[in-house]
């Protein structure tokens, strides 16, 4: 009886022509009806992917950039409203100098090579993180990309660069405190919306689904405020091997979850 009910409640799947990348072999993917509005991804495992192949870590990051390209295309095609990706944390500066250099180089090339396509696809690029702390060339490239796409209305693509969640909240608190000091707001009147307005993600819906690849099960200071009620999926696949099929499976996993936001469903009340 319960099994039957669960079957009836299971979300319907629709099959779409996924126009997958050649490396995916042209397979069709199954997408659930209920898609998250905002997906966050911690793209982990580039280093291990390279190590397994006897390659330098930089090769892992380059392969990771290819995987990212396809996941962004899929998000756009499948109608996901916002995608936030963790590209470089405030802690990543502590990696060896040549690895930081590789990541910054990839970033620059990414913006040079992808911006036209992203613009054509109507994407809105937003850098979340401390842009002022980026090297000059990268800063110029990301500011230009944001300016160019700011009036678009498609996929909201948030790229976390020089990002830390606690630093983001500290910055928001400083700004709200500034409003209090200016006499605009009483401390006792501060609402969650006042804080949210000062986050990098202002105006976007909260993260519904947070995916981390490579099997690590932590969120590493990524969008702690925005993902407070997110469903978490920890996928063992290393990021460079993460395909749109894997993404579709994680979206199905999301659709199968029952989200209660701290409440109980009516049928659970006895
Ligand atoms: C974590 O893997 C990944 C990163 C620190 C960087 C993620 C960056 C990319 C996927 C490409 C660059 C991004 C853009 C926007 C062009 P890791 O190196 O920590 O892997 P490991 O845990 O296996 O060592």
PDB file of C-alpha atoms and ligand atoms in Angstrom:
ATOM      1  CA  UNK A   1       0.000   0.000   0.000  1.00  0.00           C
ATOM      2  CA  UNK A   2       2.712   2.428   1.068  1.00  0.00           C
ATOM      3  CA  UNK A   3       4.823   1.318  -1.886  1.00  0.00           C
ATOM      4  CA  UNK A   4       1.939   2.011  -4.246  1.00  0.00           C
ATOM      5  CA  UNK A   5       1.464   5.464  -2.752  1.00  0.00           C
ATOM      6  CA  UNK A   6       5.175   6.192  -3.096  1.00  0.00           C
ATOM      7  CA  UNK A   7       4.974   5.081  -6.733  1.00  0.00           C
ATOM      8  CA  UNK A   8       2.030   7.401  -7.380  1.00  0.00           C
ATOM      9  CA  UNK A   9       3.832  10.298  -5.731  1.00  0.00           C
ATOM     10  CA  UNK A  10       7.072   9.725  -7.636  1.00  0.00           C
ATOM     11  CA  UNK A  11       7.715  12.684  -9.941  1.00  0.00           C
ATOM     12  CA  UNK A  12       6.942  12.122 -13.614  1.00  0.00           C
ATOM     13  CA  UNK A  13       9.921  12.080 -15.918  1.00  0.00           C
ATOM     14  CA  UNK A  14      10.069  13.736 -19.239  1.00  0.00           C
ATOM     15  CA  UNK A  15      12.585  12.677 -21.832  1.00  0.00           C
ATOM     16  CA  UNK A  16      14.194  15.435 -23.741  1.00  0.00           C
ATOM     17  CA  UNK A  17      16.590  15.478 -26.607  1.00  0.00           C
ATOM     18  CA  UNK A  18      19.679  16.484 -24.716  1.00  0.00           C
ATOM     19  CA  UNK A  19      21.905  17.520 -27.633  1.00  0.00           C
ATOM     20  CA  UNK A  20      24.759  16.033 -25.622  1.00  0.00           C
ATOM     21  CA  UNK A  21      28.438  16.644 -26.238  1.00  0.00           C
ATOM     22  CA  UNK A  22      30.147  14.069 -28.495  1.00  0.00           C
ATOM     23  CA  UNK A  23      32.071  12.532 -25.585  1.00  0.00           C
ATOM     24  CA  UNK A  24      28.725  11.535 -24.072  1.00  0.00           C
ATOM     25  CA  UNK A  25      28.014   9.352 -27.070  1.00  0.00           C
ATOM     26  CA  UNK A  26      24.805  11.103 -28.038  1.00  0.00           C
ATOM     27  CA  UNK A  27      22.747   9.480 -25.295  1.00  0.00           C
ATOM     28  CA  UNK A  28      19.369  10.844 -24.254  1.00  0.00           C
ATOM     29  CA  UNK A  29      18.964  11.841 -20.659  1.00  0.00           C
ATOM     30  CA  UNK A  30      15.938  11.619 -18.378  1.00  0.00           C
ATOM     31  CA  UNK A  31      15.018  14.821 -16.621  1.00  0.00           C
ATOM     32  CA  UNK A  32      12.512  15.118 -13.790  1.00  0.00           C
ATOM     33  CA  UNK A  33       9.640  17.613 -14.124  1.00  0.00           C
ATOM     34  CA  UNK A  34      10.608  19.312 -10.880  1.00  0.00           C
ATOM     35  CA  UNK A  35      13.913  21.073 -11.426  1.00  0.00           C
ATOM     36  CA  UNK A  36      15.692  23.127  -8.794  1.00  0.00           C
ATOM     37  CA  UNK A  37      15.625  26.845  -9.512  1.00  0.00           C
ATOM     38  CA  UNK A  38      19.113  27.397  -8.167  1.00  0.00           C
ATOM     39  CA  UNK A  39      21.894  24.797  -8.295  1.00  0.00           C
ATOM     40  CA  UNK A  40      25.255  25.229  -6.589  1.00  0.00           C
ATOM     41  CA  UNK A  41      28.213  23.066  -7.596  1.00  0.00           C
ATOM     42  CA  UNK A  42      31.494  22.442  -5.802  1.00  0.00           C
ATOM     43  CA  UNK A  43      33.623  21.124  -8.648  1.00  0.00           C
ATOM     44  CA  UNK A  44      36.007  18.894  -6.713  1.00  0.00           C
ATOM     45  CA  UNK A  45      38.449  16.198  -7.793  1.00  0.00           C
ATOM     46  CA  UNK A  46      40.465  17.786 -10.595  1.00  0.00           C
ATOM     47  CA  UNK A  47      43.749  17.011  -8.833  1.00  0.00           C
ATOM     48  CA  UNK A  48      42.882  13.346  -8.169  1.00  0.00           C
ATOM     49  CA  UNK A  49      41.660  12.921 -11.743  1.00  0.00           C
ATOM     50  CA  UNK A  50      45.057  14.086 -13.006  1.00  0.00           C
ATOM     51  CA  UNK A  51      46.985  12.020 -10.459  1.00  0.00           C
ATOM     52  CA  UNK A  52      45.134   8.848 -11.527  1.00  0.00           C
ATOM     53  CA  UNK A  53      46.407   9.457 -15.048  1.00  0.00           C
ATOM     54  CA  UNK A  54      49.938  10.413 -14.074  1.00  0.00           C
ATOM     55  CA  UNK A  55      49.297  13.957 -15.271  1.00  0.00           C
ATOM     56  CA  UNK A  56      50.082  17.281 -13.601  1.00  0.00           C
ATOM     57  CA  UNK A  57      47.262  18.837 -11.560  1.00  0.00           C
ATOM     58  CA  UNK A  58      46.994  21.588 -14.174  1.00  0.00           C
ATOM     59  CA  UNK A  59      45.748  18.941 -16.658  1.00  0.00           C
ATOM     60  CA  UNK A  60      42.972  18.126 -14.185  1.00  0.00           C
ATOM     61  CA  UNK A  61      41.909  21.758 -14.024  1.00  0.00           C
ATOM     62  CA  UNK A  62      41.947  22.014 -17.825  1.00  0.00           C
ATOM     63  CA  UNK A  63      39.760  18.890 -18.092  1.00  0.00           C
ATOM     64  CA  UNK A  64      37.549  20.335 -15.352  1.00  0.00           C
ATOM     65  CA  UNK A  65      37.006  23.438 -17.447  1.00  0.00           C
ATOM     66  CA  UNK A  66      35.715  21.234 -20.307  1.00  0.00           C
ATOM     67  CA  UNK A  67      33.284  19.494 -17.960  1.00  0.00           C
ATOM     68  CA  UNK A  68      32.106  22.877 -16.714  1.00  0.00           C
ATOM     69  CA  UNK A  69      31.407  24.077 -20.246  1.00  0.00           C
ATOM     70  CA  UNK A  70      29.010  21.198 -20.812  1.00  0.00           C
ATOM     71  CA  UNK A  71      27.238  21.568 -17.467  1.00  0.00           C
ATOM     72  CA  UNK A  72      26.663  25.265 -18.161  1.00  0.00           C
ATOM     73  CA  UNK A  73      25.238  24.409 -21.599  1.00  0.00           C
ATOM     74  CA  UNK A  74      22.982  21.755 -20.051  1.00  0.00           C
ATOM     75  CA  UNK A  75      21.764  24.172 -17.357  1.00  0.00           C
ATOM     76  CA  UNK A  76      20.884  26.675 -20.044  1.00  0.00           C
ATOM     77  CA  UNK A  77      19.147  24.122 -22.285  1.00  0.00           C
ATOM     78  CA  UNK A  78      17.224  22.547 -19.417  1.00  0.00           C
ATOM     79  CA  UNK A  79      15.926  25.846 -18.103  1.00  0.00           C
ATOM     80  CA  UNK A  80      17.649  25.995 -14.738  1.00  0.00           C
ATOM     81  CA  UNK A  81      17.257  29.546 -13.493  1.00  0.00           C
ATOM     82  CA  UNK A  82      20.532  29.995 -11.607  1.00  0.00           C
ATOM     83  CA  UNK A  83      23.790  28.047 -11.481  1.00  0.00           C
ATOM     84  CA  UNK A  84      26.489  28.935  -8.960  1.00  0.00           C
ATOM     85  CA  UNK A  85      29.880  27.305  -9.353  1.00  0.00           C
ATOM     86  CA  UNK A  86      32.810  27.339  -6.960  1.00  0.00           C
ATOM     87  CA  UNK A  87      35.813  28.141  -9.165  1.00  0.00           C
ATOM     88  CA  UNK A  88      38.316  29.622  -6.697  1.00  0.00           C
ATOM     89  CA  UNK A  89      38.031  30.092  -2.942  1.00  0.00           C
ATOM     90  CA  UNK A  90      39.771  32.634  -0.737  1.00  0.00           C
ATOM     91  CA  UNK A  91      41.760  29.648   0.621  1.00  0.00           C
ATOM     92  CA  UNK A  92      42.913  28.518  -2.841  1.00  0.00           C
ATOM     93  CA  UNK A  93      45.591  31.262  -2.897  1.00  0.00           C
ATOM     94  CA  UNK A  94      47.542  29.004  -0.515  1.00  0.00           C
ATOM     95  CA  UNK A  95      48.038  26.374  -3.264  1.00  0.00           C
ATOM     96  CA  UNK A  96      51.426  26.140  -5.000  1.00  0.00           C
ATOM     97  CA  UNK A  97      52.176  29.221  -7.087  1.00  0.00           C
ATOM     98  CA  UNK A  98      52.124  27.423 -10.419  1.00  0.00           C
ATOM     99  CA  UNK A  99      48.728  25.854  -9.667  1.00  0.00           C
ATOM    100  CA  UNK A 100      47.265  29.266  -8.802  1.00  0.00           C
ATOM    101  CA  UNK A 101      48.826  30.557 -12.030  1.00  0.00           C
ATOM    102  CA  UNK A 102      47.230  27.710 -14.015  1.00  0.00           C
ATOM    103  CA  UNK A 103      43.803  28.399 -12.526  1.00  0.00           C
ATOM    104  CA  UNK A 104      44.080  32.138 -13.197  1.00  0.00           C
ATOM    105  CA  UNK A 105      45.221  31.417 -16.770  1.00  0.00           C
ATOM    106  CA  UNK A 106      42.317  29.033 -17.380  1.00  0.00           C
ATOM    107  CA  UNK A 107      39.958  31.591 -15.997  1.00  0.00           C
ATOM    108  CA  UNK A 108      41.186  34.266 -18.350  1.00  0.00           C
ATOM    109  CA  UNK A 109      41.019  31.954 -21.373  1.00  0.00           C
ATOM    110  CA  UNK A 110      37.574  30.813 -20.290  1.00  0.00           C
ATOM    111  CA  UNK A 111      36.245  34.354 -20.310  1.00  0.00           C
ATOM    112  CA  UNK A 112      37.893  35.075 -23.654  1.00  0.00           C
ATOM    113  CA  UNK A 113      36.585  31.934 -25.336  1.00  0.00           C
ATOM    114  CA  UNK A 114      33.120  31.602 -23.777  1.00  0.00           C
ATOM    115  CA  UNK A 115      31.810  35.116 -23.408  1.00  0.00           C
ATOM    116  CA  UNK A 116      30.367  35.371 -26.934  1.00  0.00           C
ATOM    117  CA  UNK A 117      28.482  32.092 -26.603  1.00  0.00           C
ATOM    118  CA  UNK A 118      27.226  32.948 -23.114  1.00  0.00           C
ATOM    119  CA  UNK A 119      26.104  36.366 -24.335  1.00  0.00           C
ATOM    120  CA  UNK A 120      24.267  34.791 -27.321  1.00  0.00           C
ATOM    121  CA  UNK A 121      22.619  32.348 -24.927  1.00  0.00           C
ATOM    122  CA  UNK A 122      21.306  35.296 -22.946  1.00  0.00           C
ATOM    123  CA  UNK A 123      23.217  34.311 -19.775  1.00  0.00           C
ATOM    124  CA  UNK A 124      23.797  36.823 -17.001  1.00  0.00           C
ATOM    125  CA  UNK A 125      27.289  36.440 -15.551  1.00  0.00           C
ATOM    126  CA  UNK A 126      27.832  37.493 -11.987  1.00  0.00           C
ATOM    127  CA  UNK A 127      31.096  37.070 -10.132  1.00  0.00           C
ATOM    128  CA  UNK A 128      30.509  36.263  -6.500  1.00  0.00           C
ATOM    129  CA  UNK A 129      33.559  36.966  -4.384  1.00  0.00           C
ATOM    130  CA  UNK A 130      36.128  39.683  -3.879  1.00  0.00           C
ATOM    131  CA  UNK A 131      36.860  40.905  -7.407  1.00  0.00           C
ATOM    132  CA  UNK A 132      39.282  43.554  -6.116  1.00  0.00           C
ATOM    133  CA  UNK A 133      41.582  40.784  -4.894  1.00  0.00           C
ATOM    134  CA  UNK A 134      42.000  39.292  -8.392  1.00  0.00           C
ATOM    135  CA  UNK A 135      44.989  40.025 -10.630  1.00  0.00           C
ATOM    136  CA  UNK A 136      44.452  42.987 -12.959  1.00  0.00           C
ATOM    137  CA  UNK A 137      43.825  41.027 -16.198  1.00  0.00           C
ATOM    138  CA  UNK A 138      41.329  38.669 -14.592  1.00  0.00           C
ATOM    139  CA  UNK A 139      39.601  41.573 -12.861  1.00  0.00           C
ATOM    140  CA  UNK A 140      39.214  43.442 -16.139  1.00  0.00           C
ATOM    141  CA  UNK A 141      37.927  40.333 -17.953  1.00  0.00           C
ATOM    142  CA  UNK A 142      35.307  39.476 -15.342  1.00  0.00           C
ATOM    143  CA  UNK A 143      34.100  43.055 -14.961  1.00  0.00           C
ATOM    144  CA  UNK A 144      33.733  43.278 -18.742  1.00  0.00           C
ATOM    145  CA  UNK A 145      31.769  40.000 -18.833  1.00  0.00           C
ATOM    146  CA  UNK A 146      29.426  41.166 -16.095  1.00  0.00           C
ATOM    147  CA  UNK A 147      28.865  44.519 -17.773  1.00  0.00           C
ATOM    148  CA  UNK A 148      28.241  42.917 -21.168  1.00  0.00           C
ATOM    149  CA  UNK A 149      25.670  40.407 -19.914  1.00  0.00           C
ATOM    150  CA  UNK A 150      23.954  42.432 -17.222  1.00  0.00           C
ATOM    151  CA  UNK A 151      20.802  43.153 -19.240  1.00  0.00           C
ATOM    152  CA  UNK A 152      20.319  39.554 -20.373  1.00  0.00           C
ATOM    153  CA  UNK A 153      17.487  37.457 -19.022  1.00  0.00           C
ATOM    154  CA  UNK A 154      18.627  33.826 -19.354  1.00  0.00           C
ATOM    155  CA  UNK A 155      20.650  31.554 -17.089  1.00  0.00           C
ATOM    156  CA  UNK A 156      22.007  33.391 -14.050  1.00  0.00           C
ATOM    157  CA  UNK A 157      25.571  32.101 -13.987  1.00  0.00           C
ATOM    158  CA  UNK A 158      27.334  32.927 -10.744  1.00  0.00           C
ATOM    159  CA  UNK A 159      31.032  32.215 -10.728  1.00  0.00           C
ATOM    160  CA  UNK A 160      32.549  32.168  -7.248  1.00  0.00           C
ATOM    161  CA  UNK A 161      36.028  33.628  -7.501  1.00  0.00           C
ATOM    162  CA  UNK A 162      38.115  34.586  -4.528  1.00  0.00           C
ATOM    163  CA  UNK A 163      34.981  33.604  -2.626  1.00  0.00           C
ATOM    164  CA  UNK A 164      34.459  32.629   1.007  1.00  0.00           C
ATOM    165  CA  UNK A 165      31.026  32.306   2.594  1.00  0.00           C
ATOM    166  CA  UNK A 166      32.009  33.727   5.964  1.00  0.00           C
ATOM    167  CA  UNK A 167      33.767  36.658   4.295  1.00  0.00           C
ATOM    168  CA  UNK A 168      30.590  37.282   2.287  1.00  0.00           C
ATOM    169  CA  UNK A 169      28.456  37.357   5.443  1.00  0.00           C
ATOM    170  CA  UNK A 170      31.001  39.585   7.233  1.00  0.00           C
ATOM    171  CA  UNK A 171      30.858  42.002   4.311  1.00  0.00           C
ATOM    172  CA  UNK A 172      27.052  42.013   4.415  1.00  0.00           C
ATOM    173  CA  UNK A 173      27.101  42.698   8.173  1.00  0.00           C
ATOM    174  CA  UNK A 174      29.492  45.616   7.610  1.00  0.00           C
ATOM    175  CA  UNK A 175      27.119  47.095   5.050  1.00  0.00           C
ATOM    176  CA  UNK A 176      24.038  46.658   7.217  1.00  0.00           C
ATOM    177  CA  UNK A 177      25.957  48.177  10.153  1.00  0.00           C
ATOM    178  CA  UNK A 178      26.800  51.106   7.882  1.00  0.00           C
ATOM    179  CA  UNK A 179      23.095  51.683   7.271  1.00  0.00           C
ATOM    180  CA  UNK A 180      22.512  51.593  11.030  1.00  0.00           C
ATOM    181  CA  UNK A 181      25.332  54.072  11.638  1.00  0.00           C
ATOM    182  CA  UNK A 182      23.808  56.358   9.017  1.00  0.00           C
ATOM    183  CA  UNK A 183      20.539  56.262  10.960  1.00  0.00           C
ATOM    184  CA  UNK A 184      18.633  54.497   8.160  1.00  0.00           C
ATOM    185  CA  UNK A 185      17.905  51.417  10.225  1.00  0.00           C
ATOM    186  CA  UNK A 186      17.613  50.439  13.887  1.00  0.00           C
ATOM    187  CA  UNK A 187      19.652  47.329  14.857  1.00  0.00           C
ATOM    188  CA  UNK A 188      16.530  45.757  16.347  1.00  0.00           C
ATOM    189  CA  UNK A 189      14.740  46.207  13.005  1.00  0.00           C
ATOM    190  CA  UNK A 190      17.297  44.337  10.915  1.00  0.00           C
ATOM    191  CA  UNK A 191      15.565  41.596   8.949  1.00  0.00           C
ATOM    192  CA  UNK A 192      16.990  38.613   7.076  1.00  0.00           C
ATOM    193  CA  UNK A 193      16.028  40.432   3.887  1.00  0.00           C
ATOM    194  CA  UNK A 194      18.309  43.337   4.904  1.00  0.00           C
ATOM    195  CA  UNK A 195      21.239  40.920   5.150  1.00  0.00           C
ATOM    196  CA  UNK A 196      20.301  39.093   1.937  1.00  0.00           C
ATOM    197  CA  UNK A 197      20.270  42.345  -0.004  1.00  0.00           C
ATOM    198  CA  UNK A 198      23.955  42.760   0.785  1.00  0.00           C
ATOM    199  CA  UNK A 199      25.047  39.270  -0.290  1.00  0.00           C
ATOM    200  CA  UNK A 200      26.685  38.731  -3.685  1.00  0.00           C
ATOM    201  CA  UNK A 201      23.619  36.721  -4.679  1.00  0.00           C
ATOM    202  CA  UNK A 202      21.125  39.535  -3.911  1.00  0.00           C
ATOM    203  CA  UNK A 203      17.902  39.115  -5.860  1.00  0.00           C
ATOM    204  CA  UNK A 204      18.421  35.422  -6.627  1.00  0.00           C
ATOM    205  CA  UNK A 205      16.440  32.547  -5.109  1.00  0.00           C
ATOM    206  CA  UNK A 206      18.123  30.432  -2.418  1.00  0.00           C
ATOM    207  CA  UNK A 207      20.150  27.397  -3.465  1.00  0.00           C
ATOM    208  CA  UNK A 208      17.796  24.395  -3.811  1.00  0.00           C
ATOM    209  CA  UNK A 209      20.402  21.800  -4.677  1.00  0.00           C
ATOM    210  CA  UNK A 210      24.078  21.760  -3.741  1.00  0.00           C
ATOM    211  CA  UNK A 211      26.210  19.203  -5.573  1.00  0.00           C
ATOM    212  CA  UNK A 212      29.765  18.323  -4.610  1.00  0.00           C
ATOM    213  CA  UNK A 213      31.723  15.922  -6.744  1.00  0.00           C
ATOM    214  CA  UNK A 214      34.651  13.648  -5.814  1.00  0.00           C
ATOM    215  CA  UNK A 215      32.995  12.008  -2.815  1.00  0.00           C
ATOM    216  CA  UNK A 216      34.021  14.613  -0.227  1.00  0.00           C
ATOM    217  CA  UNK A 217      31.103  15.318   2.075  1.00  0.00           C
ATOM    218  CA  UNK A 218      31.425  18.920   3.168  1.00  0.00           C
ATOM    219  CA  UNK A 219      30.363  22.293   1.876  1.00  0.00           C
ATOM    220  CA  UNK A 220      33.665  24.158   2.402  1.00  0.00           C
ATOM    221  CA  UNK A 221      32.389  27.666   3.064  1.00  0.00           C
ATOM    222  CA  UNK A 222      30.353  27.744  -0.174  1.00  0.00           C
ATOM    223  CA  UNK A 223      27.132  29.771   0.017  1.00  0.00           C
ATOM    224  CA  UNK A 224      26.425  28.988   3.707  1.00  0.00           C
ATOM    225  CA  UNK A 225      23.561  31.493   3.931  1.00  0.00           C
ATOM    226  CA  UNK A 226      22.011  30.732   0.558  1.00  0.00           C
ATOM    227  CA  UNK A 227      22.223  26.947   0.918  1.00  0.00           C
ATOM    228  CA  UNK A 228      20.780  26.827   4.440  1.00  0.00           C
ATOM    229  CA  UNK A 229      17.884  24.643   3.214  1.00  0.00           C
ATOM    230  CA  UNK A 230      19.527  23.156   0.140  1.00  0.00           C
ATOM    231  CA  UNK A 231      19.345  19.475  -0.623  1.00  0.00           C
ATOM    232  CA  UNK A 232      22.880  18.084  -0.730  1.00  0.00           C
ATOM    233  CA  UNK A 233      24.129  15.570  -3.253  1.00  0.00           C
ATOM    234  CA  UNK A 234      27.640  14.229  -2.780  1.00  0.00           C
ATOM    235  CA  UNK A 235      28.561  12.538  -6.018  1.00  0.00           C
ATOM    236  CA  UNK A 236      31.655  10.262  -6.057  1.00  0.00           C
ATOM    237  CA  UNK A 237      32.504  11.167  -9.680  1.00  0.00           C
ATOM    238  CA  UNK A 238      35.648  13.302 -10.035  1.00  0.00           C
ATOM    239  CA  UNK A 239      34.739  16.665 -11.557  1.00  0.00           C
ATOM    240  CA  UNK A 240      36.423  16.224 -14.990  1.00  0.00           C
ATOM    241  CA  UNK A 241      34.329  13.049 -15.473  1.00  0.00           C
ATOM    242  CA  UNK A 242      31.067  14.749 -14.504  1.00  0.00           C
ATOM    243  CA  UNK A 243      28.808  14.692 -17.566  1.00  0.00           C
ATOM    244  CA  UNK A 244      25.328  15.962 -18.266  1.00  0.00           C
ATOM    245  CA  UNK A 245      24.067  12.411 -17.657  1.00  0.00           C
ATOM    246  CA  UNK A 246      25.513  12.545 -14.143  1.00  0.00           C
ATOM    247  CA  UNK A 247      23.981  16.000 -13.721  1.00  0.00           C
ATOM    248  CA  UNK A 248      20.569  14.724 -14.868  1.00  0.00           C
ATOM    249  CA  UNK A 249      20.818  11.873 -12.333  1.00  0.00           C
ATOM    250  CA  UNK A 250      21.600  14.336  -9.545  1.00  0.00           C
ATOM    251  CA  UNK A 251      18.623  16.448 -10.612  1.00  0.00           C
ATOM    252  CA  UNK A 252      16.445  13.324 -10.423  1.00  0.00           C
ATOM    253  CA  UNK A 253      17.804  12.632  -6.953  1.00  0.00           C
ATOM    254  CA  UNK A 254      16.783  16.173  -5.997  1.00  0.00           C
ATOM    255  CA  UNK A 255      13.291  15.637  -7.419  1.00  0.00           C
ATOM    256  CA  UNK A 256      12.866  12.475  -5.351  1.00  0.00           C
ATOM    257  CA  UNK A 257      13.603  14.266  -2.064  1.00  0.00           C
ATOM    258  CA  UNK A 258      10.852  15.498   0.199  1.00  0.00           C
ATOM    259  CA  UNK A 259      11.616  19.067   1.241  1.00  0.00           C
ATOM    260  CA  UNK A 260      10.025  20.220   4.472  1.00  0.00           C
ATOM    261  CA  UNK A 261      11.891  23.412   5.374  1.00  0.00           C
ATOM    262  CA  UNK A 262      11.591  22.592   9.073  1.00  0.00           C
ATOM    263  CA  UNK A 263       7.862  21.898   8.850  1.00  0.00           C
ATOM    264  CA  UNK A 264       5.954  18.595   8.586  1.00  0.00           C
ATOM    265  CA  UNK A 265       3.779  17.521   5.687  1.00  0.00           C
ATOM    266  CA  UNK A 266       0.035  17.414   6.400  1.00  0.00           C
ATOM    267  CA  UNK A 267      -0.098  13.608   5.974  1.00  0.00           C
ATOM    268  CA  UNK A 268       2.567  13.199   8.660  1.00  0.00           C
ATOM    269  CA  UNK A 269       0.420  14.864  11.335  1.00  0.00           C
ATOM    270  CA  UNK A 270      -1.282  12.163  13.389  1.00  0.00           C
TER     271      UNK A 270
HETATM  272  C1  LIG B   1      38.898  21.441  -6.895  1.00  0.00           C
HETATM  273  O1  LIG B   1      39.646  20.313  -7.314  1.00  0.00           O
HETATM  274  C2  LIG B   1      38.781  22.381  -7.995  1.00  0.00           C
HETATM  275  C3  LIG B   1      39.250  23.662  -7.973  1.00  0.00           C
HETATM  276  C4  LIG B   1      39.947  24.238  -6.815  1.00  0.00           C
HETATM  277  C5  LIG B   1      39.113  24.539  -9.133  1.00  0.00           C
HETATM  278  C6  LIG B   1      37.887  24.376  -9.953  1.00  0.00           C
HETATM  279  C7  LIG B   1      38.146  25.005 -11.257  1.00  0.00           C
HETATM  280  C8  LIG B   1      37.753  24.538 -12.468  1.00  0.00           C
HETATM  281  C9  LIG B   1      36.873  23.385 -12.646  1.00  0.00           C
HETATM  282  C10 LIG B   1      38.192  25.175 -13.729  1.00  0.00           C
HETATM  283  C11 LIG B   1      38.364  26.650 -13.740  1.00  0.00           C
HETATM  284  C12 LIG B   1      37.114  27.422 -13.625  1.00  0.00           C
HETATM  285  C13 LIG B   1      36.694  28.321 -14.558  1.00  0.00           C
HETATM  286  C14 LIG B   1      35.495  29.155 -14.284  1.00  0.00           C
HETATM  287  C15 LIG B   1      37.380  28.467 -15.830  1.00  0.00           C
HETATM  288  P1  LIG B   1      40.980  19.964  -6.526  1.00  0.00           P
HETATM  289  O2  LIG B   1      42.121  20.555  -7.266  1.00  0.00           O
HETATM  290  O3  LIG B   1      40.879  20.397  -5.103  1.00  0.00           O
HETATM  291  O4  LIG B   1      40.962  18.399  -6.645  1.00  0.00           O
HETATM  292  P2  LIG B   1      41.563  17.368  -5.594  1.00  0.00           P
HETATM  293  O5  LIG B   1      40.719  17.501  -4.341  1.00  0.00           O
HETATM  294  O6  LIG B   1      41.370  16.056  -6.283  1.00  0.00           O
HETATM  295  O7  LIG B   1      42.991  17.729  -5.376  1.00  0.00           O
END
